[in-house]
DNA sequence: ATGTGCCGTGATTACAGTGT
DNA sequence: ACACTGTAATCACGGCACAT
């Protein structure tokens, strides 16, 4: 529109996070903390507009976007920078083992008769809400973990000691054939949201605090291409995220499940 | 009443495709 | 080569819910 372009356009989020990083990072550091309000001073200093939703700066780099190249390139080999909560409005840059949860590509897709109510499917909710709904209506937690699970609450928002405020997409409680009781925090990821240690660790910590008597099994569900749903059970071993189990499901009309499919399933595990 | 984290979505920008 | 249009990707905001 108007001739408002000079080369100066790394976006505001990037400019600010870069500056925060530069202000604190000394080569060799494995972690350091910073505070939310540092963004204000930096914006003034750099003469850029302060974004109105300051928290979104950090949120976006934690869960939605990649950190700028100038930051990622300083990480040690096989490590990557993440941002984790460090108390109210405080955050911590930290180098952790590189760990992106990516669905395996050598896993059979298990077809499940789709029990999503038609009316839900047609009113396609957002990516994440839709995924959560499908998981719920098709009892995929039960199927995946082999326990009887009940949805306790969704979008549980709470603060966890030492972490700050967090949100768990949905929480189930369940029981198995031996009477052992479980709490199952579920995170749902749509197409592009990142899937890191941070959130899994948060979920687990939260459950330890709020449900100390129950066994915690953190689950994550993610849309893959072709409408398939990848389910993971995750755990954290010294800041490193590990996949305990993984399955891929596809919800289909039961007429599309052939006897050869069933034959394959019969021979699994 | 104010601060914080989160998520959907409109606005903006970047890109690809088409016609002249 | 250029303007124009449609589409995809990215950015940033508004507004909600819960905490303090």
PDB file of C-alpha atoms (C1' of nucleotides) in Angstrom:
ATOM      1  CA  UNK A   1       0.000   0.000   0.000  1.00  0.00           C
ATOM      2  CA  UNK A   2       1.949   3.016   1.164  1.00  0.00           C
ATOM      3  CA  UNK A   3       5.652   2.912   0.544  1.00  0.00           C
ATOM      4  CA  UNK A   4       6.306   1.821   4.102  1.00  0.00           C
ATOM      5  CA  UNK A   5       9.069  -0.640   3.452  1.00  0.00           C
ATOM      6  CA  UNK A   6      12.682  -0.513   4.199  1.00  0.00           C
ATOM      7  CA  UNK A   7      14.599  -3.685   4.778  1.00  0.00           C
ATOM      8  CA  UNK A   8      13.920  -3.365   8.498  1.00  0.00           C
ATOM      9  CA  UNK A   9      11.342  -6.016   9.028  1.00  0.00           C
ATOM     10  CA  UNK A  10      12.254  -8.894  11.161  1.00  0.00           C
ATOM     11  CA  UNK A  11       8.912  -9.000  12.901  1.00  0.00           C
ATOM     12  CA  UNK A  12       8.470  -7.558  16.333  1.00  0.00           C
ATOM     13  CA  UNK A  13       8.291 -10.881  18.117  1.00  0.00           C
ATOM     14  CA  UNK A  14      11.527 -11.987  16.557  1.00  0.00           C
ATOM     15  CA  UNK A  15      13.280  -8.711  17.229  1.00  0.00           C
ATOM     16  CA  UNK A  16      12.318  -8.793  20.880  1.00  0.00           C
ATOM     17  CA  UNK A  17      13.134 -12.412  21.584  1.00  0.00           C
ATOM     18  CA  UNK A  18      16.454 -11.990  19.832  1.00  0.00           C
ATOM     19  CA  UNK A  19      17.321  -9.035  21.963  1.00  0.00           C
ATOM     20  CA  UNK A  20      16.369 -10.782  25.165  1.00  0.00           C
ATOM     21  CA  UNK A  21      18.559 -13.650  24.184  1.00  0.00           C
ATOM     22  CA  UNK A  22      21.498 -11.424  23.338  1.00  0.00           C
ATOM     23  CA  UNK A  23      21.131  -9.539  26.605  1.00  0.00           C
ATOM     24  CA  UNK A  24      21.511 -12.674  28.695  1.00  0.00           C
ATOM     25  CA  UNK A  25      23.316 -15.309  26.772  1.00  0.00           C
ATOM     26  CA  UNK A  26      26.991 -15.850  27.356  1.00  0.00           C
ATOM     27  CA  UNK A  27      28.542 -18.562  25.202  1.00  0.00           C
ATOM     28  CA  UNK A  28      28.633 -21.740  27.214  1.00  0.00           C
ATOM     29  CA  UNK A  29      25.413 -21.030  29.104  1.00  0.00           C
ATOM     30  CA  UNK A  30      23.061 -23.944  29.207  1.00  0.00           C
ATOM     31  CA  UNK A  31      20.172 -21.976  30.661  1.00  0.00           C
ATOM     32  CA  UNK A  32      19.192 -18.549  31.901  1.00  0.00           C
ATOM     33  CA  UNK A  33      16.050 -16.792  33.002  1.00  0.00           C
ATOM     34  CA  UNK A  34      14.354 -13.641  31.915  1.00  0.00           C
ATOM     35  CA  UNK A  35      11.216 -11.740  32.828  1.00  0.00           C
ATOM     36  CA  UNK A  36       8.207 -10.816  30.820  1.00  0.00           C
ATOM     37  CA  UNK A  37       8.541  -7.090  31.389  1.00  0.00           C
ATOM     38  CA  UNK A  38      11.933  -6.942  29.728  1.00  0.00           C
ATOM     39  CA  UNK A  39      10.042  -6.818  26.490  1.00  0.00           C
ATOM     40  CA  UNK A  40       8.781  -3.348  27.271  1.00  0.00           C
ATOM     41  CA  UNK A  41      12.188  -1.760  27.700  1.00  0.00           C
ATOM     42  CA  UNK A  42      13.461  -3.496  24.619  1.00  0.00           C
ATOM     43  CA  UNK A  43      10.622  -2.321  22.463  1.00  0.00           C
ATOM     44  CA  UNK A  44      11.257   1.245  23.515  1.00  0.00           C
ATOM     45  CA  UNK A  45      14.948   0.890  22.914  1.00  0.00           C
ATOM     46  CA  UNK A  46      14.577  -0.643  19.495  1.00  0.00           C
ATOM     47  CA  UNK A  47      11.912   1.882  18.637  1.00  0.00           C
ATOM     48  CA  UNK A  48       9.396  -0.689  17.641  1.00  0.00           C
ATOM     49  CA  UNK A  49       5.827  -0.888  18.741  1.00  0.00           C
ATOM     50  CA  UNK A  50       5.263  -2.957  21.815  1.00  0.00           C
ATOM     51  CA  UNK A  51       2.926  -5.792  20.890  1.00  0.00           C
ATOM     52  CA  UNK A  52      -0.285  -5.485  22.860  1.00  0.00           C
ATOM     53  CA  UNK A  53      -0.282  -9.085  23.923  1.00  0.00           C
ATOM     54  CA  UNK A  54       3.165  -9.434  25.383  1.00  0.00           C
ATOM     55  CA  UNK A  55       2.604 -12.939  26.604  1.00  0.00           C
ATOM     56  CA  UNK A  56       1.984 -14.020  23.057  1.00  0.00           C
ATOM     57  CA  UNK A  57       5.562 -13.227  22.148  1.00  0.00           C
ATOM     58  CA  UNK A  58       6.788 -15.995  24.374  1.00  0.00           C
ATOM     59  CA  UNK A  59       3.854 -18.260  23.841  1.00  0.00           C
ATOM     60  CA  UNK A  60       4.374 -18.199  20.119  1.00  0.00           C
ATOM     61  CA  UNK A  61       8.005 -19.223  20.409  1.00  0.00           C
ATOM     62  CA  UNK A  62       7.232 -21.898  22.931  1.00  0.00           C
ATOM     63  CA  UNK A  63       4.527 -23.627  21.011  1.00  0.00           C
ATOM     64  CA  UNK A  64       3.925 -22.211  17.584  1.00  0.00           C
ATOM     65  CA  UNK A  65       6.991 -20.837  15.880  1.00  0.00           C
ATOM     66  CA  UNK A  66      10.639 -21.584  15.514  1.00  0.00           C
ATOM     67  CA  UNK A  67      13.113 -19.424  17.309  1.00  0.00           C
ATOM     68  CA  UNK A  68      15.153 -17.213  15.011  1.00  0.00           C
ATOM     69  CA  UNK A  69      18.148 -18.775  13.373  1.00  0.00           C
ATOM     70  CA  UNK A  70      20.577 -16.561  15.268  1.00  0.00           C
ATOM     71  CA  UNK A  71      19.414 -18.215  18.485  1.00  0.00           C
ATOM     72  CA  UNK A  72      19.052 -21.812  17.390  1.00  0.00           C
ATOM     73  CA  UNK A  73      22.514 -21.759  15.889  1.00  0.00           C
ATOM     74  CA  UNK A  74      24.095 -21.160  19.286  1.00  0.00           C
ATOM     75  CA  UNK A  75      22.821 -24.428  20.725  1.00  0.00           C
ATOM     76  CA  UNK A  76      25.265 -27.247  21.291  1.00  0.00           C
ATOM     77  CA  UNK A  77      25.222 -30.096  18.819  1.00  0.00           C
ATOM     78  CA  UNK A  78      22.253 -32.415  19.428  1.00  0.00           C
ATOM     79  CA  UNK A  79      20.689 -29.856  21.723  1.00  0.00           C
ATOM     80  CA  UNK A  80      18.116 -27.213  21.088  1.00  0.00           C
ATOM     81  CA  UNK A  81      16.897 -24.154  22.896  1.00  0.00           C
ATOM     82  CA  UNK A  82      13.495 -24.253  24.472  1.00  0.00           C
ATOM     83  CA  UNK A  83      11.668 -21.742  26.617  1.00  0.00           C
ATOM     84  CA  UNK A  84      10.025 -22.989  29.741  1.00  0.00           C
ATOM     85  CA  UNK A  85       8.016 -21.299  32.443  1.00  0.00           C
ATOM     86  CA  UNK A  86      10.017 -20.187  35.483  1.00  0.00           C
ATOM     87  CA  UNK A  87       7.294 -18.821  37.714  1.00  0.00           C
ATOM     88  CA  UNK A  88       4.844 -16.038  37.207  1.00  0.00           C
ATOM     89  CA  UNK A  89       5.705 -14.062  34.117  1.00  0.00           C
ATOM     90  CA  UNK A  90       9.190 -15.462  34.164  1.00  0.00           C
ATOM     91  CA  UNK A  91      10.703 -17.738  31.594  1.00  0.00           C
ATOM     92  CA  UNK A  92      13.834 -19.765  31.133  1.00  0.00           C
ATOM     93  CA  UNK A  93      15.836 -20.438  28.042  1.00  0.00           C
ATOM     94  CA  UNK A  94      17.297 -23.870  28.294  1.00  0.00           C
ATOM     95  CA  UNK A  95      19.188 -26.248  26.078  1.00  0.00           C
ATOM     96  CA  UNK A  96      17.720 -29.711  26.014  1.00  0.00           C
ATOM     97  CA  UNK A  97      18.225 -32.838  23.999  1.00  0.00           C
ATOM     98  CA  UNK A  98      16.754 -32.400  20.601  1.00  0.00           C
ATOM     99  CA  UNK A  99      13.410 -34.099  20.736  1.00  0.00           C
ATOM    100  CA  UNK A 100      10.582 -33.571  18.379  1.00  0.00           C
ATOM    101  CA  UNK A 101       7.789 -36.062  18.613  1.00  0.00           C
ATOM    102  CA  UNK A 102       7.240 -37.236  15.103  1.00  0.00           C
ATOM    103  CA  UNK A 103       4.988 -40.134  14.217  1.00  0.00           C
ATOM    104  CA  UNK A 104       6.902 -43.165  13.066  1.00  0.00           C
ATOM    105  CA  UNK A 105       6.358 -43.963   9.463  1.00  0.00           C
ATOM    106  CA  UNK A 106       6.594 -47.731   9.780  1.00  0.00           C
ATOM    107  CA  UNK A 107       3.577 -48.292  11.949  1.00  0.00           C
ATOM    108  CA  UNK A 108       0.342 -49.896  10.829  1.00  0.00           C
ATOM    109  CA  UNK A 109      -2.712 -47.730  10.921  1.00  0.00           C
ATOM    110  CA  UNK A 110      -5.424 -49.294  12.989  1.00  0.00           C
ATOM    111  CA  UNK A 111      -8.892 -48.670  11.657  1.00  0.00           C
ATOM    112  CA  UNK A 112     -11.527 -47.904  14.235  1.00  0.00           C
ATOM    113  CA  UNK A 113     -15.239 -47.703  13.451  1.00  0.00           C
ATOM    114  CA  UNK A 114     -16.014 -44.026  13.602  1.00  0.00           C
ATOM    115  CA  UNK A 115     -18.430 -43.276  16.399  1.00  0.00           C
ATOM    116  CA  UNK A 116     -18.212 -39.522  16.194  1.00  0.00           C
ATOM    117  CA  UNK A 117     -21.775 -38.235  16.143  1.00  0.00           C
ATOM    118  CA  UNK A 118     -22.555 -36.989  12.687  1.00  0.00           C
ATOM    119  CA  UNK A 119     -23.603 -33.639  14.012  1.00  0.00           C
ATOM    120  CA  UNK A 120     -20.230 -33.128  15.633  1.00  0.00           C
ATOM    121  CA  UNK A 121     -18.338 -34.037  12.519  1.00  0.00           C
ATOM    122  CA  UNK A 122     -20.284 -31.736  10.258  1.00  0.00           C
ATOM    123  CA  UNK A 123     -19.896 -28.776  12.522  1.00  0.00           C
ATOM    124  CA  UNK A 124     -16.171 -29.161  12.293  1.00  0.00           C
ATOM    125  CA  UNK A 125     -14.712 -27.491  15.298  1.00  0.00           C
ATOM    126  CA  UNK A 126     -11.234 -26.133  15.281  1.00  0.00           C
ATOM    127  CA  UNK A 127      -8.403 -28.478  14.718  1.00  0.00           C
ATOM    128  CA  UNK A 128      -7.571 -29.059  18.286  1.00  0.00           C
ATOM    129  CA  UNK A 129     -11.104 -29.115  19.639  1.00  0.00           C
ATOM    130  CA  UNK A 130     -12.117 -31.463  16.877  1.00  0.00           C
ATOM    131  CA  UNK A 131      -9.294 -33.815  17.706  1.00  0.00           C
ATOM    132  CA  UNK A 132     -10.192 -33.813  21.369  1.00  0.00           C
ATOM    133  CA  UNK A 133     -13.806 -34.532  20.504  1.00  0.00           C
ATOM    134  CA  UNK A 134     -12.888 -37.451  18.291  1.00  0.00           C
ATOM    135  CA  UNK A 135     -10.649 -38.892  20.936  1.00  0.00           C
ATOM    136  CA  UNK A 136     -13.460 -38.594  23.428  1.00  0.00           C
ATOM    137  CA  UNK A 137     -16.347 -39.923  21.361  1.00  0.00           C
ATOM    138  CA  UNK A 138     -14.356 -42.847  20.057  1.00  0.00           C
ATOM    139  CA  UNK A 139     -12.927 -43.717  23.433  1.00  0.00           C
ATOM    140  CA  UNK A 140      -9.461 -43.662  22.036  1.00  0.00           C
ATOM    141  CA  UNK A 141      -7.886 -43.259  25.455  1.00  0.00           C
ATOM    142  CA  UNK A 142      -9.493 -46.509  26.565  1.00  0.00           C
ATOM    143  CA  UNK A 143      -8.512 -48.227  23.363  1.00  0.00           C
ATOM    144  CA  UNK A 144      -5.002 -46.887  23.395  1.00  0.00           C
ATOM    145  CA  UNK A 145      -4.132 -47.519  27.027  1.00  0.00           C
ATOM    146  CA  UNK A 146      -6.355 -50.501  27.645  1.00  0.00           C
ATOM    147  CA  UNK A 147      -8.040 -48.978  30.664  1.00  0.00           C
ATOM    148  CA  UNK A 148     -11.484 -47.621  31.365  1.00  0.00           C
ATOM    149  CA  UNK A 149     -11.065 -43.896  31.258  1.00  0.00           C
ATOM    150  CA  UNK A 150     -13.427 -41.048  32.003  1.00  0.00           C
ATOM    151  CA  UNK A 151     -13.065 -37.483  30.931  1.00  0.00           C
ATOM    152  CA  UNK A 152     -12.736 -35.444  34.076  1.00  0.00           C
ATOM    153  CA  UNK A 153     -12.316 -31.947  32.768  1.00  0.00           C
ATOM    154  CA  UNK A 154     -11.028 -30.147  29.763  1.00  0.00           C
ATOM    155  CA  UNK A 155      -8.902 -27.112  29.510  1.00  0.00           C
ATOM    156  CA  UNK A 156      -7.751 -27.396  33.052  1.00  0.00           C
ATOM    157  CA  UNK A 157      -5.986 -24.179  33.840  1.00  0.00           C
ATOM    158  CA  UNK A 158      -3.950 -23.988  36.963  1.00  0.00           C
ATOM    159  CA  UNK A 159      -0.618 -22.898  38.275  1.00  0.00           C
ATOM    160  CA  UNK A 160       2.070 -25.395  39.048  1.00  0.00           C
ATOM    161  CA  UNK A 161       4.716 -24.635  41.621  1.00  0.00           C
ATOM    162  CA  UNK A 162       7.889 -23.465  39.991  1.00  0.00           C
ATOM    163  CA  UNK A 163       6.416 -23.461  36.524  1.00  0.00           C
ATOM    164  CA  UNK A 164       3.764 -20.796  36.423  1.00  0.00           C
ATOM    165  CA  UNK A 165       0.406 -21.109  34.825  1.00  0.00           C
ATOM    166  CA  UNK A 166      -0.281 -23.994  32.504  1.00  0.00           C
ATOM    167  CA  UNK A 167      -3.148 -25.565  30.712  1.00  0.00           C
ATOM    168  CA  UNK A 168      -3.879 -29.197  30.081  1.00  0.00           C
ATOM    169  CA  UNK A 169      -6.126 -29.807  27.116  1.00  0.00           C
ATOM    170  CA  UNK A 170      -8.098 -32.596  28.717  1.00  0.00           C
ATOM    171  CA  UNK A 171      -7.750 -34.805  31.754  1.00  0.00           C
ATOM    172  CA  UNK A 172      -9.065 -38.320  32.157  1.00  0.00           C
ATOM    173  CA  UNK A 173      -9.095 -40.569  35.158  1.00  0.00           C
ATOM    174  CA  UNK A 174      -9.172 -44.288  34.690  1.00  0.00           C
ATOM    175  CA  UNK A 175      -8.887 -47.716  36.175  1.00  0.00           C
ATOM    176  CA  UNK A 176      -7.487 -50.953  34.823  1.00  0.00           C
ATOM    177  CA  UNK A 177      -8.342 -54.586  35.334  1.00  0.00           C
ATOM    178  CA  UNK A 178      -6.304 -54.730  38.539  1.00  0.00           C
ATOM    179  CA  UNK A 179      -8.023 -51.734  40.045  1.00  0.00           C
ATOM    180  CA  UNK A 180      -5.035 -49.494  39.616  1.00  0.00           C
ATOM    181  CA  UNK A 181      -6.069 -45.919  39.123  1.00  0.00           C
ATOM    182  CA  UNK A 182      -4.664 -43.530  36.606  1.00  0.00           C
ATOM    183  CA  UNK A 183      -4.741 -39.911  35.708  1.00  0.00           C
ATOM    184  CA  UNK A 184      -4.251 -39.185  32.041  1.00  0.00           C
ATOM    185  CA  UNK A 185      -3.395 -35.683  30.883  1.00  0.00           C
ATOM    186  CA  UNK A 186      -4.011 -35.377  27.184  1.00  0.00           C
ATOM    187  CA  UNK A 187      -2.534 -32.806  24.911  1.00  0.00           C
ATOM    188  CA  UNK A 188      -3.882 -32.358  21.439  1.00  0.00           C
ATOM    189  CA  UNK A 189      -1.847 -30.989  18.637  1.00  0.00           C
ATOM    190  CA  UNK A 190      -3.228 -29.867  15.357  1.00  0.00           C
ATOM    191  CA  UNK A 191      -1.229 -29.669  12.213  1.00  0.00           C
ATOM    192  CA  UNK A 192       1.626 -27.440  13.103  1.00  0.00           C
ATOM    193  CA  UNK A 193       1.914 -26.852  16.761  1.00  0.00           C
ATOM    194  CA  UNK A 194       5.180 -28.009  18.130  1.00  0.00           C
ATOM    195  CA  UNK A 195       5.345 -30.806  20.510  1.00  0.00           C
ATOM    196  CA  UNK A 196       8.003 -30.448  23.063  1.00  0.00           C
ATOM    197  CA  UNK A 197       9.333 -31.571  26.376  1.00  0.00           C
ATOM    198  CA  UNK A 198       7.996 -28.495  28.053  1.00  0.00           C
ATOM    199  CA  UNK A 199       4.357 -29.256  27.893  1.00  0.00           C
ATOM    200  CA  UNK A 200       4.735 -32.918  28.673  1.00  0.00           C
ATOM    201  CA  UNK A 201       6.795 -32.096  31.707  1.00  0.00           C
ATOM    202  CA  UNK A 202       4.239 -29.528  32.796  1.00  0.00           C
ATOM    203  CA  UNK A 203       1.429 -32.032  32.469  1.00  0.00           C
ATOM    204  CA  UNK A 204       3.262 -34.623  34.489  1.00  0.00           C
ATOM    205  CA  UNK A 205       4.275 -32.189  37.211  1.00  0.00           C
ATOM    206  CA  UNK A 206       0.785 -30.866  37.450  1.00  0.00           C
ATOM    207  CA  UNK A 207      -0.660 -34.331  37.893  1.00  0.00           C
ATOM    208  CA  UNK A 208       1.919 -35.182  40.534  1.00  0.00           C
ATOM    209  CA  UNK A 209       0.798 -32.169  42.485  1.00  0.00           C
ATOM    210  CA  UNK A 210      -2.931 -32.379  42.000  1.00  0.00           C
ATOM    211  CA  UNK A 211      -3.363 -36.149  41.907  1.00  0.00           C
ATOM    212  CA  UNK A 212      -0.532 -37.565  43.986  1.00  0.00           C
ATOM    213  CA  UNK A 213      -2.249 -40.910  44.508  1.00  0.00           C
ATOM    214  CA  UNK A 214      -2.873 -41.687  40.878  1.00  0.00           C
ATOM    215  CA  UNK A 215      -0.495 -43.082  38.329  1.00  0.00           C
ATOM    216  CA  UNK A 216       0.143 -40.500  35.657  1.00  0.00           C
ATOM    217  CA  UNK A 217       0.206 -41.508  32.034  1.00  0.00           C
ATOM    218  CA  UNK A 218       0.702 -38.530  29.757  1.00  0.00           C
ATOM    219  CA  UNK A 219      -0.879 -38.919  26.377  1.00  0.00           C
ATOM    220  CA  UNK A 220      -0.592 -36.816  23.308  1.00  0.00           C
ATOM    221  CA  UNK A 221      -2.743 -36.943  20.214  1.00  0.00           C
ATOM    222  CA  UNK A 222      -1.872 -35.457  16.907  1.00  0.00           C
ATOM    223  CA  UNK A 223      -3.442 -35.280  13.488  1.00  0.00           C
ATOM    224  CA  UNK A 224      -1.386 -36.820  10.731  1.00  0.00           C
ATOM    225  CA  UNK A 225      -2.008 -36.509   7.028  1.00  0.00           C
ATOM    226  CA  UNK A 226      -4.914 -38.472   5.600  1.00  0.00           C
ATOM    227  CA  UNK A 227      -7.061 -37.985   8.735  1.00  0.00           C
ATOM    228  CA  UNK A 228      -5.056 -40.391  10.735  1.00  0.00           C
ATOM    229  CA  UNK A 229      -4.560 -39.803  14.424  1.00  0.00           C
ATOM    230  CA  UNK A 230      -1.275 -40.562  16.130  1.00  0.00           C
ATOM    231  CA  UNK A 231      -1.435 -41.319  19.832  1.00  0.00           C
ATOM    232  CA  UNK A 232       1.625 -41.277  22.046  1.00  0.00           C
ATOM    233  CA  UNK A 233       2.203 -42.131  25.650  1.00  0.00           C
ATOM    234  CA  UNK A 234       5.062 -39.953  26.808  1.00  0.00           C
ATOM    235  CA  UNK A 235       7.391 -39.730  29.721  1.00  0.00           C
ATOM    236  CA  UNK A 236      10.282 -37.491  30.635  1.00  0.00           C
ATOM    237  CA  UNK A 237      13.671 -38.845  31.593  1.00  0.00           C
ATOM    238  CA  UNK A 238      16.053 -36.150  32.750  1.00  0.00           C
ATOM    239  CA  UNK A 239      14.668 -33.408  30.595  1.00  0.00           C
ATOM    240  CA  UNK A 240      14.399 -35.709  27.663  1.00  0.00           C
ATOM    241  CA  UNK A 241      11.110 -36.782  26.236  1.00  0.00           C
ATOM    242  CA  UNK A 242      10.548 -40.462  25.589  1.00  0.00           C
ATOM    243  CA  UNK A 243       7.831 -42.293  23.761  1.00  0.00           C
ATOM    244  CA  UNK A 244       6.467 -45.151  25.832  1.00  0.00           C
ATOM    245  CA  UNK A 245       3.991 -46.313  23.262  1.00  0.00           C
ATOM    246  CA  UNK A 246       2.629 -45.162  19.976  1.00  0.00           C
ATOM    247  CA  UNK A 247      -0.323 -46.123  17.824  1.00  0.00           C
ATOM    248  CA  UNK A 248      -1.913 -44.729  14.733  1.00  0.00           C
ATOM    249  CA  UNK A 249      -5.646 -44.779  14.327  1.00  0.00           C
ATOM    250  CA  UNK A 250      -7.968 -43.924  11.546  1.00  0.00           C
ATOM    251  CA  UNK A 251     -11.668 -43.446  12.077  1.00  0.00           C
ATOM    252  CA  UNK A 252     -13.662 -44.964   9.258  1.00  0.00           C
ATOM    253  CA  UNK A 253     -17.170 -46.249   8.599  1.00  0.00           C
ATOM    254  CA  UNK A 254     -17.203 -49.828   9.789  1.00  0.00           C
ATOM    255  CA  UNK A 255     -18.013 -50.978   6.271  1.00  0.00           C
ATOM    256  CA  UNK A 256     -14.485 -50.024   5.317  1.00  0.00           C
ATOM    257  CA  UNK A 257     -12.875 -52.411   7.722  1.00  0.00           C
ATOM    258  CA  UNK A 258     -12.151 -55.643   5.922  1.00  0.00           C
ATOM    259  CA  UNK A 259     -11.527 -59.071   7.326  1.00  0.00           C
ATOM    260  CA  UNK A 260      -7.929 -58.817   6.189  1.00  0.00           C
ATOM    261  CA  UNK A 261      -7.576 -55.733   8.366  1.00  0.00           C
ATOM    262  CA  UNK A 262      -8.908 -57.673  11.320  1.00  0.00           C
ATOM    263  CA  UNK A 263      -6.586 -60.484  10.476  1.00  0.00           C
ATOM    264  CA  UNK A 264      -3.639 -58.161  10.709  1.00  0.00           C
ATOM    265  CA  UNK A 265      -4.803 -56.773  14.044  1.00  0.00           C
ATOM    266  CA  UNK A 266      -5.299 -60.274  15.395  1.00  0.00           C
ATOM    267  CA  UNK A 267      -1.638 -60.959  14.878  1.00  0.00           C
ATOM    268  CA  UNK A 268      -0.377 -57.783  16.541  1.00  0.00           C
ATOM    269  CA  UNK A 269       1.540 -57.818  19.838  1.00  0.00           C
TER     270      UNK A 269
ATOM    271  C1'  DA B   1      -9.255  -5.180  39.696  1.00  0.00           C
ATOM    272  C1'  DT B   2      -5.352  -6.700  37.506  1.00  0.00           C
ATOM    273  C1'  DG B   3      -2.073 -10.064  35.564  1.00  0.00           C
ATOM    274  C1'  DT B   4      -1.153 -14.203  32.910  1.00  0.00           C
ATOM    275  C1'  DG B   5      -1.411 -18.022  29.582  1.00  0.00           C
ATOM    276  C1'  DC B   6      -3.780 -19.629  25.867  1.00  0.00           C
ATOM    277  C1'  DC B   7      -6.199 -20.078  21.418  1.00  0.00           C
ATOM    278  C1'  DG B   8      -9.116 -18.744  17.476  1.00  0.00           C
ATOM    279  C1'  DT B   9      -9.186 -15.662  13.948  1.00  0.00           C
ATOM    280  C1'  DG B  10      -8.896 -11.439  11.230  1.00  0.00           C
ATOM    281  C1'  DA B  11      -5.213  -8.727   9.000  1.00  0.00           C
ATOM    282  C1'  DT B  12      -1.178  -8.592   6.656  1.00  0.00           C
ATOM    283  C1'  DT B  13       2.396 -10.240   3.918  1.00  0.00           C
ATOM    284  C1'  DA B  14       4.528 -13.493   0.661  1.00  0.00           C
ATOM    285  C1'  DC B  15       3.953 -16.319  -3.088  1.00  0.00           C
ATOM    286  C1'  DA B  16       2.134 -18.687  -7.310  1.00  0.00           C
ATOM    287  C1'  DG B  17      -0.607 -18.479 -11.248  1.00  0.00           C
ATOM    288  C1'  DT B  18      -2.816 -16.248 -15.102  1.00  0.00           C
ATOM    289  C1'  DG B  19      -3.642 -13.015 -18.660  1.00  0.00           C
ATOM    290  C1'  DT B  20      -2.053  -9.151 -21.456  1.00  0.00           C
TER     291       DT B  20
ATOM    292  C1'  DA C   1       8.128  -8.282 -18.638  1.00  0.00           C
ATOM    293  C1'  DC C   2       4.322  -6.459 -16.007  1.00  0.00           C
ATOM    294  C1'  DA C   3      -0.012  -5.973 -13.610  1.00  0.00           C
ATOM    295  C1'  DC C   4      -3.545  -8.368 -11.521  1.00  0.00           C
ATOM    296  C1'  DT C   5      -5.794 -11.997  -8.869  1.00  0.00           C
ATOM    297  C1'  DG C   6      -6.313 -15.894  -5.885  1.00  0.00           C
ATOM    298  C1'  DT C   7      -4.133 -18.640  -2.240  1.00  0.00           C
ATOM    299  C1'  DA C   8      -1.090 -19.917   1.461  1.00  0.00           C
ATOM    300  C1'  DA C   9       1.617 -18.637   5.360  1.00  0.00           C
ATOM    301  C1'  DT C  10       2.602 -15.710   8.942  1.00  0.00           C
ATOM    302  C1'  DC C  11       1.766 -12.101  12.355  1.00  0.00           C
ATOM    303  C1'  DA C  12      -0.575  -9.938  15.875  1.00  0.00           C
ATOM    304  C1'  DC C  13      -4.852  -8.935  18.360  1.00  0.00           C
ATOM    305  C1'  DG C  14      -8.981  -9.711  21.115  1.00  0.00           C
ATOM    306  C1'  DG C  15     -10.950 -11.868  24.495  1.00  0.00           C
ATOM    307  C1'  DC C  16     -11.728 -15.752  27.642  1.00  0.00           C
ATOM    308  C1'  DA C  17     -10.702 -18.249  32.069  1.00  0.00           C
ATOM    309  C1'  DC C  18      -8.387 -18.681  36.036  1.00  0.00           C
ATOM    310  C1'  DA C  19      -5.073 -16.829  39.547  1.00  0.00           C
ATOM    311  C1'  DT C  20      -3.648 -13.432  42.594  1.00  0.00           C
TER     312       DT C  20
END
